[in-house]
């Protein structure tokens, strides 16, 4: 009998500790996500998002009005659509917590959960975000990405707990071997010590000229102004829509 009494008393004292460790989740009624296009082009360094709590219609209009200053037609259409979606939101019962990125591209966010902190004095928004810096030939315009969550109205402050998610490493592709080509053209001087090879016969869809740079130019200077046949490889990095870099392996023929 003493054994059962002691077990019962132990259960009474241990139970509060178990329940205290459980997170107090806040119900997310609805979520909205999207982006507002800016007029700024180019990639940027990774930066964490920021949070904003909206507890009234005036607060919502103030927020949307700030984005309307971007003066972008696509963004204006998206703002109007979001304004329509939030038109019937009852701010006497609900509020919005929003997460916004700085203007950047290739950015993703996800609200994992909304909870009250352990002390019960604040609402914590648990968010994961991911940003990839890509090298684009023509950088896209940056966007302000956002996520809005509708939750029961509260006077508690809202705190953002943001964690950056590192993208999984993609499988490395095998490097392509540079294709060996033979081209016949007139060797001409270019700015500095560089040379330019202008093909005698320009085929449809082919490049108009080739750059020859670096130490190899010294071996070719004696053929300047002549028509030559060169063998080499072409780089895949374009300096302009009409020119490629040519790394010369050997001089096949010099025409007099």
GROMACS .gro file of C-alpha atoms in nm:
model
  256
    1UNK     CA    1   0.000   0.000   0.000
    2UNK     CA    2   0.286   0.240   0.083
    3UNK     CA    3   0.431   0.166  -0.261
    4UNK     CA    4   0.114   0.278  -0.443
    5UNK     CA    5   0.086   0.594  -0.229
    6UNK     CA    6   0.446   0.693  -0.306
    7UNK     CA    7   0.393   0.634  -0.681
    8UNK     CA    8   0.078   0.848  -0.671
    9UNK     CA    9   0.255   1.136  -0.494
   10UNK     CA   10   0.546   1.118  -0.739
   11UNK     CA   11   0.304   1.153  -1.031
   12UNK     CA   12   0.150   1.465  -0.877
   13UNK     CA   13   0.487   1.640  -0.840
   14UNK     CA   14   0.627   1.535  -1.176
   15UNK     CA   15   0.322   1.624  -1.391
   16UNK     CA   16   0.366   2.005  -1.387
   17UNK     CA   17   0.725   1.976  -1.513
   18UNK     CA   18   0.608   1.774  -1.815
   19UNK     CA   19   0.334   2.018  -1.911
   20UNK     CA   20   0.559   2.322  -1.860
   21UNK     CA   21   0.801   2.199  -2.130
   22UNK     CA   22   0.527   2.186  -2.397
   23UNK     CA   23   0.510   2.477  -2.642
   24UNK     CA   24   0.197   2.691  -2.634
   25UNK     CA   25   0.101   2.700  -3.000
   26UNK     CA   26  -0.090   2.994  -3.145
   27UNK     CA   27  -0.352   2.905  -3.402
   28UNK     CA   28  -0.272   3.023  -3.755
   29UNK     CA   29  -0.609   3.087  -3.918
   30UNK     CA   30  -0.481   3.172  -4.267
   31UNK     CA   31  -0.159   3.250  -4.451
   32UNK     CA   32  -0.077   3.470  -4.749
   33UNK     CA   33   0.250   3.480  -4.940
   34UNK     CA   34   0.389   3.660  -5.242
   35UNK     CA   35   0.637   3.924  -5.353
   36UNK     CA   36   0.646   4.288  -5.457
   37UNK     CA   37   0.870   4.361  -5.755
   38UNK     CA   38   1.108   4.657  -5.718
   39UNK     CA   39   1.295   4.857  -5.980
   40UNK     CA   40   1.636   4.753  -5.842
   41UNK     CA   41   1.832   4.499  -6.047
   42UNK     CA   42   2.100   4.253  -5.939
   43UNK     CA   43   2.173   3.994  -5.674
   44UNK     CA   44   2.257   4.091  -5.317
   45UNK     CA   45   2.419   3.942  -5.012
   46UNK     CA   46   2.206   3.719  -4.792
   47UNK     CA   47   2.017   3.914  -4.529
   48UNK     CA   48   1.760   3.791  -4.274
   49UNK     CA   49   1.394   3.895  -4.298
   50UNK     CA   50   1.219   4.134  -4.060
   51UNK     CA   51   0.882   4.116  -3.883
   52UNK     CA   52   0.586   4.348  -3.848
   53UNK     CA   53   0.262   4.314  -3.651
   54UNK     CA   54  -0.057   4.469  -3.797
   55UNK     CA   55  -0.343   4.510  -3.552
   56UNK     CA   56  -0.579   4.747  -3.738
   57UNK     CA   57  -0.704   4.845  -4.085
   58UNK     CA   58  -0.511   5.171  -4.058
   59UNK     CA   59  -0.195   4.972  -3.986
   60UNK     CA   60  -0.259   4.754  -4.289
   61UNK     CA   61  -0.311   5.056  -4.516
   62UNK     CA   62   0.005   5.217  -4.382
   63UNK     CA   63   0.198   4.899  -4.464
   64UNK     CA   64   0.058   4.864  -4.817
   65UNK     CA   65   0.103   5.235  -4.882
   66UNK     CA   66   0.473   5.198  -4.815
   67UNK     CA   67   0.501   4.931  -5.087
   68UNK     CA   68   0.296   5.143  -5.329
   69UNK     CA   69   0.585   5.393  -5.324
   70UNK     CA   70   0.782   5.143  -5.534
   71UNK     CA   71   0.585   5.278  -5.835
   72UNK     CA   72   0.577   4.945  -6.017
   73UNK     CA   73   0.271   4.836  -6.216
   74UNK     CA   74   0.315   4.466  -6.141
   75UNK     CA   75   0.356   4.542  -5.771
   76UNK     CA   76   0.049   4.767  -5.772
   77UNK     CA   77  -0.164   4.485  -5.914
   78UNK     CA   78  -0.035   4.250  -5.646
   79UNK     CA   79  -0.104   4.505  -5.372
   80UNK     CA   80  -0.460   4.554  -5.498
   81UNK     CA   81  -0.514   4.177  -5.499
   82UNK     CA   82  -0.380   4.141  -5.144
   83UNK     CA   83  -0.589   4.437  -5.027
   84UNK     CA   84  -0.897   4.263  -5.165
   85UNK     CA   85  -0.810   3.935  -4.991
   86UNK     CA   86  -0.770   4.112  -4.656
   87UNK     CA   87  -1.074   4.338  -4.698
   88UNK     CA   88  -1.303   4.127  -4.479
   89UNK     CA   89  -1.048   4.062  -4.205
   90UNK     CA   90  -1.203   4.144  -3.866
   91UNK     CA   91  -0.934   4.326  -3.670
   92UNK     CA   92  -1.147   4.320  -3.358
   93UNK     CA   93  -1.084   3.944  -3.337
   94UNK     CA   94  -0.774   3.889  -3.549
   95UNK     CA   95  -0.439   4.043  -3.632
   96UNK     CA   96  -0.167   3.995  -3.893
   97UNK     CA   97   0.194   3.905  -3.833
   98UNK     CA   98   0.409   3.960  -4.139
   99UNK     CA   99   0.761   3.855  -4.236
  100UNK     CA  100   0.931   4.057  -4.510
  101UNK     CA  101   1.262   4.018  -4.690
  102UNK     CA  102   1.494   4.294  -4.795
  103UNK     CA  103   1.486   4.359  -5.174
  104UNK     CA  104   1.662   4.056  -5.327
  105UNK     CA  105   1.614   3.769  -5.569
  106UNK     CA  106   1.616   3.388  -5.531
  107UNK     CA  107   1.468   3.413  -5.180
  108UNK     CA  108   1.234   3.169  -5.003
  109UNK     CA  109   1.065   3.183  -4.663
  110UNK     CA  110   0.841   2.951  -4.462
  111UNK     CA  111   0.655   3.007  -4.136
  112UNK     CA  112   0.712   2.685  -3.942
  113UNK     CA  113   0.494   2.771  -3.642
  114UNK     CA  114   0.367   3.047  -3.415
  115UNK     CA  115   0.401   2.995  -3.040
  116UNK     CA  116   0.395   3.181  -2.711
  117UNK     CA  117   0.734   3.201  -2.542
  118UNK     CA  118   0.803   2.999  -2.228
  119UNK     CA  119   0.710   3.292  -2.005
  120UNK     CA  120   0.388   3.354  -2.200
  121UNK     CA  121   0.473   3.723  -2.245
  122UNK     CA  122   0.541   3.728  -2.621
  123UNK     CA  123   0.445   3.559  -2.946
  124UNK     CA  124   0.731   3.396  -3.135
  125UNK     CA  125   0.722   3.349  -3.510
  126UNK     CA  126   0.947   3.057  -3.611
  127UNK     CA  127   1.062   3.114  -3.969
  128UNK     CA  128   1.306   2.941  -4.203
  129UNK     CA  129   1.453   3.133  -4.496
  130UNK     CA  130   1.684   3.049  -4.783
  131UNK     CA  131   1.870   3.268  -5.030
  132UNK     CA  132   2.079   3.160  -5.327
  133UNK     CA  133   2.323   3.403  -5.488
  134UNK     CA  134   2.327   3.330  -5.859
  135UNK     CA  135   2.545   3.478  -6.128
  136UNK     CA  136   2.312   3.585  -6.406
  137UNK     CA  137   2.421   3.740  -6.736
  138UNK     CA  138   2.130   3.982  -6.701
  139UNK     CA  139   2.052   4.019  -6.327
  140UNK     CA  140   1.678   4.006  -6.253
  141UNK     CA  141   1.500   4.281  -6.064
  142UNK     CA  142   1.489   4.232  -5.689
  143UNK     CA  143   1.164   4.162  -5.506
  144UNK     CA  144   1.044   4.207  -5.150
  145UNK     CA  145   0.914   3.865  -5.049
  146UNK     CA  146   0.651   3.839  -4.777
  147UNK     CA  147   0.447   3.596  -4.568
  148UNK     CA  148   0.141   3.704  -4.368
  149UNK     CA  149  -0.025   3.494  -4.100
  150UNK     CA  150  -0.371   3.566  -3.955
  151UNK     CA  151  -0.380   3.483  -3.582
  152UNK     CA  152  -0.613   3.564  -3.290
  153UNK     CA  153  -0.571   3.925  -3.177
  154UNK     CA  154  -0.330   3.984  -2.891
  155UNK     CA  155  -0.149   4.272  -2.725
  156UNK     CA  156   0.166   4.065  -2.677
  157UNK     CA  157   0.478   4.176  -2.866
  158UNK     CA  158   0.574   3.958  -3.162
  159UNK     CA  159   0.930   3.828  -3.190
  160UNK     CA  160   1.091   3.679  -3.502
  161UNK     CA  161   1.302   3.363  -3.467
  162UNK     CA  162   1.457   3.328  -3.814
  163UNK     CA  163   1.690   3.046  -3.920
  164UNK     CA  164   1.879   3.041  -4.247
  165UNK     CA  165   1.848   2.711  -4.434
  166UNK     CA  166   2.158   2.620  -4.633
  167UNK     CA  167   2.058   2.474  -4.973
  168UNK     CA  168   2.156   2.114  -5.032
  169UNK     CA  169   2.468   2.070  -5.240
  170UNK     CA  170   2.377   1.986  -5.595
  171UNK     CA  171   2.559   1.710  -5.776
  172UNK     CA  172   2.866   1.841  -5.950
  173UNK     CA  173   2.846   1.813  -6.323
  174UNK     CA  174   3.142   1.678  -6.508
  175UNK     CA  175   3.332   1.961  -6.668
  176UNK     CA  176   3.290   1.963  -7.044
  177UNK     CA  177   3.610   1.930  -7.241
  178UNK     CA  178   3.684   2.238  -7.445
  179UNK     CA  179   3.608   2.173  -7.809
  180UNK     CA  180   3.909   2.200  -8.039
  181UNK     CA  181   3.842   2.417  -8.343
  182UNK     CA  182   4.032   2.530  -8.653
  183UNK     CA  183   3.960   2.876  -8.784
  184UNK     CA  184   4.102   3.076  -9.075
  185UNK     CA  185   4.106   3.453  -9.055
  186UNK     CA  186   4.308   3.772  -9.072
  187UNK     CA  187   4.519   3.850  -8.768
  188UNK     CA  188   4.477   4.212  -8.659
  189UNK     CA  189   4.607   4.429  -8.375
  190UNK     CA  190   4.366   4.521  -8.097
  191UNK     CA  191   4.391   4.754  -7.798
  192UNK     CA  192   4.697   4.701  -7.585
  193UNK     CA  193   4.890   4.390  -7.680
  194UNK     CA  194   4.581   4.183  -7.765
  195UNK     CA  195   4.511   4.042  -8.109
  196UNK     CA  196   4.192   3.982  -8.301
  197UNK     CA  197   4.126   3.709  -8.555
  198UNK     CA  198   3.855   3.803  -8.806
  199UNK     CA  199   3.738   3.494  -9.002
  200UNK     CA  200   3.768   3.514  -9.380
  201UNK     CA  201   3.440   3.327  -9.425
  202UNK     CA  202   3.169   3.415  -9.172
  203UNK     CA  203   2.921   3.130  -9.142
  204UNK     CA  204   2.564   3.190  -9.038
  205UNK     CA  205   2.524   3.166  -8.662
  206UNK     CA  206   2.900   3.182  -8.600
  207UNK     CA  207   3.092   3.450  -8.414
  208UNK     CA  208   3.228   3.747  -8.606
  209UNK     CA  209   3.569   3.757  -8.440
  210UNK     CA  210   3.793   3.604  -8.176
  211UNK     CA  211   4.012   3.762  -7.908
  212UNK     CA  212   4.366   3.632  -7.855
  213UNK     CA  213   4.514   3.749  -7.527
  214UNK     CA  214   4.810   3.702  -7.297
  215UNK     CA  215   5.151   3.551  -7.359
  216UNK     CA  216   5.047   3.366  -7.676
  217UNK     CA  217   5.013   3.696  -7.862
  218UNK     CA  218   5.393   3.735  -7.868
  219UNK     CA  219   5.431   3.422  -8.082
  220UNK     CA  220   5.176   3.549  -8.333
  221UNK     CA  221   5.287   3.910  -8.376
  222UNK     CA  222   5.513   3.817  -8.670
  223UNK     CA  223   5.201   3.713  -8.863
  224UNK     CA  224   5.015   4.039  -8.796
  225UNK     CA  225   4.807   4.145  -9.097
  226UNK     CA  226   4.828   3.802  -9.260
  227UNK     CA  227   4.562   3.540  -9.312
  228UNK     CA  228   4.636   3.243  -9.086
  229UNK     CA  229   4.477   2.915  -8.988
  230UNK     CA  230   4.486   2.862  -8.611
  231UNK     CA  231   4.390   2.565  -8.400
  232UNK     CA  232   4.271   2.613  -8.045
  233UNK     CA  233   3.984   2.621  -7.801
  234UNK     CA  234   3.715   2.882  -7.742
  235UNK     CA  235   3.614   2.995  -7.394
  236UNK     CA  236   3.249   2.977  -7.289
  237UNK     CA  237   3.260   3.318  -7.120
  238UNK     CA  238   3.124   3.584  -7.355
  239UNK     CA  239   3.262   3.936  -7.348
  240UNK     CA  240   3.003   4.057  -7.597
  241UNK     CA  241   2.740   3.901  -7.825
  242UNK     CA  242   2.990   3.891  -8.114
  243UNK     CA  243   3.329   3.792  -7.970
  244UNK     CA  244   3.490   3.485  -7.811
  245UNK     CA  245   3.829   3.430  -7.650
  246UNK     CA  246   4.051   3.193  -7.847
  247UNK     CA  247   4.331   2.999  -7.678
  248UNK     CA  248   4.571   2.904  -7.956
  249UNK     CA  249   4.732   2.557  -7.948
  250UNK     CA  250   4.923   2.588  -8.273
  251UNK     CA  251   4.956   2.775  -8.602
  252UNK     CA  252   4.838   2.540  -8.876
  253UNK     CA  253   4.913   2.756  -9.179
  254UNK     CA  254   5.020   3.108  -9.275
  255UNK     CA  255   4.900   3.246  -9.609
  256UNK     CA  256   5.130   3.485  -9.796
   0.00000   0.00000   0.00000
